[in-house]
Amino acid sequence: MARNYAALTGKKIVKRVRSKHLQTTVVCVLGLGFCILIVCGMIRLVRENHEYITPVFGMVLAALGGWYAVYQFIRQMKVLRDVPNARVFRKYGTPDEIARTISEESGSSLLESGQTLLTPSFIMKHGDYESFMPSKDIVLMYRKEHRTNGVLDSVFLVCHDQYGDKFDYPFKLGKKHAGKMDFAVGEIVKHCPECRFGYTQENIRFVSQNAKPLN
């Protein structure tokens, strides 16, 4: 069923973005606490059993996990301190401007597959407004697959924009949905004829080296 964005406002987008980053912040805190518990457990194991190899290895992994949790926590807090100045708004306009675009175009969407919405001018994951990406700004696209025990269980269209950011847009599996990703690529490329295709080191390097800085 198509999502209705007719009543979408800038305030609703800001609220959603804030909620998303707040949830991630909580996960980071819990993750850091778990890593600290592991380190404490490994230290206790060394003291009681005088075993070093396994505990040291465990402490190194926990330390890396803790570092990553702190890194992500800092990133989330930077956004939470000033949500209206989040990266997506610095790239594509104010929350109100983005809300207006989504509201106006969602009614004439070209495709909806799973959590992905494609309109004549942008692609977005439903409810994830930071994934809003104008088609004209896409510089690289490729297909990504996820398998569990060798069985394909999800597929994504990965899009990189001219600012060096990328998002994975999920598509449904099954014969009924076959060809939808190809259709989406065909519609997007109408707006970005110089877009590159395929996950290669050359393409990734091209995106990185030519990414536009944000003011």
PDB file of C-alpha atoms in Angstrom:
ATOM      1  CA  MET A   1       0.000   0.000   0.000  1.00  0.00           C
ATOM      2  CA  ALA A   2       1.298   3.453  -0.937  1.00  0.00           C
ATOM      3  CA  ARG A   3       2.331   5.710   1.904  1.00  0.00           C
ATOM      4  CA  ASN A   4       0.571   9.055   2.210  1.00  0.00           C
ATOM      5  CA  TYR A   5       2.895  12.014   2.683  1.00  0.00           C
ATOM      6  CA  ALA A   6       0.310  14.703   1.925  1.00  0.00           C
ATOM      7  CA  ALA A   7       0.392  16.010   5.510  1.00  0.00           C
ATOM      8  CA  LEU A   8       4.176  15.841   5.855  1.00  0.00           C
ATOM      9  CA  THR A   9       5.801  18.936   7.366  1.00  0.00           C
ATOM     10  CA  GLY A  10       9.315  20.060   8.163  1.00  0.00           C
ATOM     11  CA  LYS A  11       8.615  19.633  11.881  1.00  0.00           C
ATOM     12  CA  LYS A  12       7.615  16.003  11.360  1.00  0.00           C
ATOM     13  CA  ILE A  13      10.817  15.335   9.431  1.00  0.00           C
ATOM     14  CA  VAL A  14      12.959  16.931  12.144  1.00  0.00           C
ATOM     15  CA  LYS A  15      11.137  14.907  14.812  1.00  0.00           C
ATOM     16  CA  ARG A  16      11.699  11.672  12.887  1.00  0.00           C
ATOM     17  CA  VAL A  17      15.396  12.393  12.309  1.00  0.00           C
ATOM     18  CA  ARG A  18      15.873  13.254  15.982  1.00  0.00           C
ATOM     19  CA  SER A  19      14.132  10.047  17.072  1.00  0.00           C
ATOM     20  CA  LYS A  20      16.295   7.942  14.751  1.00  0.00           C
ATOM     21  CA  HIS A  21      19.558   9.378  16.078  1.00  0.00           C
ATOM     22  CA  LEU A  22      18.357   9.201  19.679  1.00  0.00           C
ATOM     23  CA  GLN A  23      17.666   5.487  19.285  1.00  0.00           C
ATOM     24  CA  THR A  24      21.120   4.958  17.793  1.00  0.00           C
ATOM     25  CA  THR A  25      22.651   6.874  20.704  1.00  0.00           C
ATOM     26  CA  VAL A  26      20.976   4.533  23.195  1.00  0.00           C
ATOM     27  CA  VAL A  27      22.305   1.523  21.267  1.00  0.00           C
ATOM     28  CA  CYS A  28      25.811   3.025  21.383  1.00  0.00           C
ATOM     29  CA  VAL A  29      25.631   3.475  25.162  1.00  0.00           C
ATOM     30  CA  LEU A  30      24.420  -0.092  25.645  1.00  0.00           C
ATOM     31  CA  GLY A  31      27.123  -1.369  23.308  1.00  0.00           C
ATOM     32  CA  LEU A  32      29.820   0.525  25.185  1.00  0.00           C
ATOM     33  CA  GLY A  33      28.568  -0.878  28.483  1.00  0.00           C
ATOM     34  CA  PHE A  34      28.666  -4.400  27.072  1.00  0.00           C
ATOM     35  CA  CYS A  35      32.248  -3.907  25.873  1.00  0.00           C
ATOM     36  CA  ILE A  36      33.281  -2.637  29.311  1.00  0.00           C
ATOM     37  CA  LEU A  37      31.757  -5.736  30.924  1.00  0.00           C
ATOM     38  CA  ILE A  38      33.715  -7.950  28.549  1.00  0.00           C
ATOM     39  CA  VAL A  39      36.982  -6.186  29.402  1.00  0.00           C
ATOM     40  CA  CYS A  40      36.279  -6.544  33.129  1.00  0.00           C
ATOM     41  CA  GLY A  41      35.477 -10.223  32.641  1.00  0.00           C
ATOM     42  CA  MET A  42      38.700 -10.809  30.728  1.00  0.00           C
ATOM     43  CA  ILE A  43      40.756  -9.053  33.421  1.00  0.00           C
ATOM     44  CA  ARG A  44      39.144 -11.250  36.063  1.00  0.00           C
ATOM     45  CA  LEU A  45      39.930 -14.340  33.984  1.00  0.00           C
ATOM     46  CA  VAL A  46      43.593 -13.353  33.821  1.00  0.00           C
ATOM     47  CA  ARG A  47      43.789 -12.814  37.571  1.00  0.00           C
ATOM     48  CA  GLU A  48      42.041 -16.059  38.496  1.00  0.00           C
ATOM     49  CA  ASN A  49      43.382 -18.481  35.889  1.00  0.00           C
ATOM     50  CA  HIS A  50      46.578 -16.747  34.803  1.00  0.00           C
ATOM     51  CA  GLU A  51      45.502 -17.290  31.223  1.00  0.00           C
ATOM     52  CA  TYR A  52      46.535 -14.572  28.802  1.00  0.00           C
ATOM     53  CA  ILE A  53      46.023 -15.388  25.124  1.00  0.00           C
ATOM     54  CA  THR A  54      42.219 -15.670  25.020  1.00  0.00           C
ATOM     55  CA  PRO A  55      41.553 -12.830  27.510  1.00  0.00           C
ATOM     56  CA  VAL A  56      43.934 -10.448  25.741  1.00  0.00           C
ATOM     57  CA  PHE A  57      42.327 -11.262  22.404  1.00  0.00           C
ATOM     58  CA  GLY A  58      38.901 -10.677  23.940  1.00  0.00           C
ATOM     59  CA  MET A  59      39.992  -7.367  25.456  1.00  0.00           C
ATOM     60  CA  VAL A  60      41.349  -6.165  22.119  1.00  0.00           C
ATOM     61  CA  LEU A  61      38.071  -6.977  20.371  1.00  0.00           C
ATOM     62  CA  ALA A  62      36.059  -5.359  23.171  1.00  0.00           C
ATOM     63  CA  ALA A  63      38.271  -2.262  23.047  1.00  0.00           C
ATOM     64  CA  LEU A  64      37.715  -1.950  19.304  1.00  0.00           C
ATOM     65  CA  GLY A  65      33.984  -2.374  19.820  1.00  0.00           C
ATOM     66  CA  GLY A  66      34.023   0.243  22.567  1.00  0.00           C
ATOM     67  CA  TRP A  67      35.957   2.665  20.383  1.00  0.00           C
ATOM     68  CA  TYR A  68      33.419   2.235  17.583  1.00  0.00           C
ATOM     69  CA  ALA A  69      30.531   2.769  20.022  1.00  0.00           C
ATOM     70  CA  VAL A  70      32.115   6.010  21.271  1.00  0.00           C
ATOM     71  CA  TYR A  71      32.780   7.147  17.697  1.00  0.00           C
ATOM     72  CA  GLN A  72      29.156   6.549  16.696  1.00  0.00           C
ATOM     73  CA  PHE A  73      27.895   8.163  19.906  1.00  0.00           C
ATOM     74  CA  ILE A  74      29.809  11.350  19.096  1.00  0.00           C
ATOM     75  CA  ARG A  75      28.444  11.355  15.542  1.00  0.00           C
ATOM     76  CA  GLN A  76      24.857  10.964  16.752  1.00  0.00           C
ATOM     77  CA  MET A  77      25.246  13.698  19.366  1.00  0.00           C
ATOM     78  CA  LYS A  78      26.515  16.139  16.737  1.00  0.00           C
ATOM     79  CA  VAL A  79      23.290  15.636  14.798  1.00  0.00           C
ATOM     80  CA  LEU A  80      21.073  15.763  17.887  1.00  0.00           C
ATOM     81  CA  ARG A  81      22.540  19.103  18.953  1.00  0.00           C
ATOM     82  CA  ASP A  82      21.366  20.728  15.719  1.00  0.00           C
ATOM     83  CA  VAL A  83      18.982  18.505  13.760  1.00  0.00           C
ATOM     84  CA  PRO A  84      17.843  21.257  11.304  1.00  0.00           C
ATOM     85  CA  ASN A  85      21.483  21.507  10.237  1.00  0.00           C
ATOM     86  CA  ALA A  86      21.862  17.770   9.595  1.00  0.00           C
ATOM     87  CA  ARG A  87      23.725  16.724   6.481  1.00  0.00           C
ATOM     88  CA  VAL A  88      20.630  16.021   4.372  1.00  0.00           C
ATOM     89  CA  PHE A  89      19.326  19.549   4.971  1.00  0.00           C
ATOM     90  CA  ARG A  90      22.682  21.124   4.202  1.00  0.00           C
ATOM     91  CA  LYS A  91      22.668  19.292   0.890  1.00  0.00           C
ATOM     92  CA  TYR A  92      19.096  19.550  -0.295  1.00  0.00           C
ATOM     93  CA  GLY A  93      17.321  22.351   1.534  1.00  0.00           C
ATOM     94  CA  THR A  94      15.467  23.087   4.742  1.00  0.00           C
ATOM     95  CA  PRO A  95      13.178  20.506   6.384  1.00  0.00           C
ATOM     96  CA  ASP A  96      10.168  22.433   5.078  1.00  0.00           C
ATOM     97  CA  GLU A  97      11.532  22.435   1.518  1.00  0.00           C
ATOM     98  CA  ILE A  98      12.220  18.701   1.569  1.00  0.00           C
ATOM     99  CA  ALA A  99       8.805  18.016   3.134  1.00  0.00           C
ATOM    100  CA  ARG A 100       7.154  20.023   0.361  1.00  0.00           C
ATOM    101  CA  THR A 101       8.986  18.070  -2.355  1.00  0.00           C
ATOM    102  CA  ILE A 102       8.105  14.700  -0.813  1.00  0.00           C
ATOM    103  CA  SER A 103       4.483  15.718  -0.248  1.00  0.00           C
ATOM    104  CA  GLU A 104       4.018  16.991  -3.801  1.00  0.00           C
ATOM    105  CA  GLU A 105       5.700  14.101  -5.620  1.00  0.00           C
ATOM    106  CA  SER A 106       4.780  11.072  -3.516  1.00  0.00           C
ATOM    107  CA  GLY A 107       1.297  11.135  -5.007  1.00  0.00           C
ATOM    108  CA  SER A 108       2.773  10.539  -8.469  1.00  0.00           C
ATOM    109  CA  SER A 109       5.372   7.961  -7.472  1.00  0.00           C
ATOM    110  CA  LEU A 110       6.933   5.907 -10.251  1.00  0.00           C
ATOM    111  CA  LEU A 111       7.617   2.882  -8.071  1.00  0.00           C
ATOM    112  CA  GLU A 112       7.228   1.567  -4.542  1.00  0.00           C
ATOM    113  CA  SER A 113       8.998  -1.664  -3.702  1.00  0.00           C
ATOM    114  CA  GLY A 114       9.340  -2.675  -0.088  1.00  0.00           C
ATOM    115  CA  GLN A 115      10.671   0.317   1.802  1.00  0.00           C
ATOM    116  CA  THR A 116      11.776   2.176  -1.328  1.00  0.00           C
ATOM    117  CA  LEU A 117       9.935   5.097  -2.887  1.00  0.00           C
ATOM    118  CA  LEU A 118      10.900   6.423  -6.328  1.00  0.00           C
ATOM    119  CA  THR A 119       9.324   9.582  -7.730  1.00  0.00           C
ATOM    120  CA  PRO A 120      10.082  11.588 -10.892  1.00  0.00           C
ATOM    121  CA  SER A 121      12.844  13.490  -9.082  1.00  0.00           C
ATOM    122  CA  PHE A 122      14.073  11.549  -6.025  1.00  0.00           C
ATOM    123  CA  ILE A 123      14.520   8.189  -4.322  1.00  0.00           C
ATOM    124  CA  MET A 124      14.007   7.575  -0.591  1.00  0.00           C
ATOM    125  CA  LYS A 125      13.485   4.861   1.987  1.00  0.00           C
ATOM    126  CA  HIS A 126      10.036   5.219   3.532  1.00  0.00           C
ATOM    127  CA  GLY A 127      10.237   7.066   6.834  1.00  0.00           C
ATOM    128  CA  ASP A 128      14.005   7.603   6.591  1.00  0.00           C
ATOM    129  CA  TYR A 129      14.179  11.202   5.467  1.00  0.00           C
ATOM    130  CA  GLU A 130      17.963  11.292   5.625  1.00  0.00           C
ATOM    131  CA  SER A 131      17.951   8.841   2.712  1.00  0.00           C
ATOM    132  CA  PHE A 132      16.223  11.447   0.511  1.00  0.00           C
ATOM    133  CA  MET A 133      18.347  11.705  -2.642  1.00  0.00           C
ATOM    134  CA  PRO A 134      17.511  13.682  -5.811  1.00  0.00           C
ATOM    135  CA  SER A 135      18.032  11.560  -8.917  1.00  0.00           C
ATOM    136  CA  LYS A 136      20.073  14.291 -10.598  1.00  0.00           C
ATOM    137  CA  ASP A 137      22.682  14.108  -7.807  1.00  0.00           C
ATOM    138  CA  ILE A 138      23.363  10.370  -8.136  1.00  0.00           C
ATOM    139  CA  VAL A 139      26.818   9.604  -9.528  1.00  0.00           C
ATOM    140  CA  LEU A 140      27.103   5.838  -8.942  1.00  0.00           C
ATOM    141  CA  MET A 141      24.651   2.934  -8.684  1.00  0.00           C
ATOM    142  CA  TYR A 142      25.040  -0.799  -8.189  1.00  0.00           C
ATOM    143  CA  ARG A 143      23.139  -3.824  -6.935  1.00  0.00           C
ATOM    144  CA  LYS A 144      23.964  -5.358  -3.548  1.00  0.00           C
ATOM    145  CA  GLU A 145      22.763  -8.751  -2.360  1.00  0.00           C
ATOM    146  CA  HIS A 146      22.572 -10.282   1.094  1.00  0.00           C
ATOM    147  CA  ARG A 147      22.547 -14.038   1.572  1.00  0.00           C
ATOM    148  CA  THR A 148      21.996 -16.217   4.630  1.00  0.00           C
ATOM    149  CA  ASN A 149      23.533 -19.678   4.377  1.00  0.00           C
ATOM    150  CA  GLY A 150      23.865 -19.131   0.656  1.00  0.00           C
ATOM    151  CA  VAL A 151      20.197 -18.215   0.205  1.00  0.00           C
ATOM    152  CA  LEU A 152      19.396 -14.789  -1.216  1.00  0.00           C
ATOM    153  CA  ASP A 153      17.165 -12.969   1.273  1.00  0.00           C
ATOM    154  CA  SER A 154      17.455  -9.291   0.340  1.00  0.00           C
ATOM    155  CA  VAL A 155      18.576  -7.037  -2.498  1.00  0.00           C
ATOM    156  CA  PHE A 156      19.427  -3.348  -2.499  1.00  0.00           C
ATOM    157  CA  LEU A 157      20.069  -0.606  -5.009  1.00  0.00           C
ATOM    158  CA  VAL A 158      23.049   1.316  -3.659  1.00  0.00           C
ATOM    159  CA  CYS A 159      23.201   4.962  -4.731  1.00  0.00           C
ATOM    160  CA  HIS A 160      26.100   7.360  -4.161  1.00  0.00           C
ATOM    161  CA  ASP A 161      25.446  11.090  -4.441  1.00  0.00           C
ATOM    162  CA  GLN A 162      27.786  13.840  -5.584  1.00  0.00           C
ATOM    163  CA  TYR A 163      28.647  14.658  -1.953  1.00  0.00           C
ATOM    164  CA  GLY A 164      30.154  11.229  -1.322  1.00  0.00           C
ATOM    165  CA  ASP A 165      27.243   9.820   0.702  1.00  0.00           C
ATOM    166  CA  LYS A 166      25.554   6.520  -0.096  1.00  0.00           C
ATOM    167  CA  PHE A 167      22.354   4.751   0.864  1.00  0.00           C
ATOM    168  CA  ASP A 168      21.053   1.217   0.351  1.00  0.00           C
ATOM    169  CA  TYR A 169      17.502   1.160  -1.021  1.00  0.00           C
ATOM    170  CA  PRO A 170      15.797  -2.232  -0.457  1.00  0.00           C
ATOM    171  CA  PHE A 171      13.715  -3.946  -3.124  1.00  0.00           C
ATOM    172  CA  LYS A 172      11.328  -6.858  -2.728  1.00  0.00           C
ATOM    173  CA  LEU A 173      12.272 -10.321  -3.940  1.00  0.00           C
ATOM    174  CA  GLY A 174      10.160 -12.686  -6.039  1.00  0.00           C
ATOM    175  CA  LYS A 175       8.910 -13.053  -9.599  1.00  0.00           C
ATOM    176  CA  LYS A 176       6.199 -10.490  -8.987  1.00  0.00           C
ATOM    177  CA  HIS A 177       8.831  -7.856  -8.295  1.00  0.00           C
ATOM    178  CA  ALA A 178      11.389  -8.930 -10.891  1.00  0.00           C
ATOM    179  CA  GLY A 179      12.550  -6.047 -13.041  1.00  0.00           C
ATOM    180  CA  LYS A 180      11.584  -3.306 -10.601  1.00  0.00           C
ATOM    181  CA  MET A 181      15.181  -2.442  -9.784  1.00  0.00           C
ATOM    182  CA  ASP A 182      16.061  -2.257 -13.480  1.00  0.00           C
ATOM    183  CA  PHE A 183      13.049  -0.007 -13.986  1.00  0.00           C
ATOM    184  CA  ALA A 184      14.196   2.252 -11.145  1.00  0.00           C
ATOM    185  CA  VAL A 185      17.709   2.493 -12.579  1.00  0.00           C
ATOM    186  CA  GLY A 186      16.276   3.359 -15.995  1.00  0.00           C
ATOM    187  CA  GLU A 187      14.164   6.174 -14.539  1.00  0.00           C
ATOM    188  CA  ILE A 188      16.969   7.565 -12.376  1.00  0.00           C
ATOM    189  CA  VAL A 189      19.533   7.618 -15.180  1.00  0.00           C
ATOM    190  CA  LYS A 190      17.260   9.926 -17.188  1.00  0.00           C
ATOM    191  CA  HIS A 191      18.245  12.640 -14.721  1.00  0.00           C
ATOM    192  CA  CYS A 192      21.923  11.689 -14.354  1.00  0.00           C
ATOM    193  CA  PRO A 193      23.143  10.453 -17.761  1.00  0.00           C
ATOM    194  CA  GLU A 194      26.786  10.499 -16.633  1.00  0.00           C
ATOM    195  CA  CYS A 195      26.106   8.212 -13.670  1.00  0.00           C
ATOM    196  CA  ARG A 196      28.482   5.263 -13.294  1.00  0.00           C
ATOM    197  CA  PHE A 197      27.404   1.666 -12.729  1.00  0.00           C
ATOM    198  CA  GLY A 198      28.928  -1.227 -10.848  1.00  0.00           C
ATOM    199  CA  TYR A 199      30.866  -1.714  -7.632  1.00  0.00           C
ATOM    200  CA  THR A 200      34.505  -1.400  -8.679  1.00  0.00           C
ATOM    201  CA  GLN A 201      37.509   0.146  -6.970  1.00  0.00           C
ATOM    202  CA  GLU A 202      37.767   2.615  -9.843  1.00  0.00           C
ATOM    203  CA  ASN A 203      34.180   3.799  -9.392  1.00  0.00           C
ATOM    204  CA  ILE A 204      34.459   4.039  -5.606  1.00  0.00           C
ATOM    205  CA  ARG A 205      37.696   6.000  -5.958  1.00  0.00           C
ATOM    206  CA  PHE A 206      36.046   8.290  -8.531  1.00  0.00           C
ATOM    207  CA  VAL A 207      33.195   9.088  -6.141  1.00  0.00           C
ATOM    208  CA  SER A 208      35.584   9.745  -3.257  1.00  0.00           C
ATOM    209  CA  GLN A 209      37.935  11.954  -5.254  1.00  0.00           C
ATOM    210  CA  ASN A 210      35.165  14.007  -6.851  1.00  0.00           C
ATOM    211  CA  ALA A 211      32.869  14.427  -3.837  1.00  0.00           C
ATOM    212  CA  LYS A 212      31.667  18.000  -3.419  1.00  0.00           C
ATOM    213  CA  PRO A 213      32.344  19.576  -0.020  1.00  0.00           C
ATOM    214  CA  LEU A 214      29.456  20.927   2.041  1.00  0.00           C
ATOM    215  CA  ASN A 215      29.475  24.505   3.260  1.00  0.00           C
TER     216      ASN A 215
END
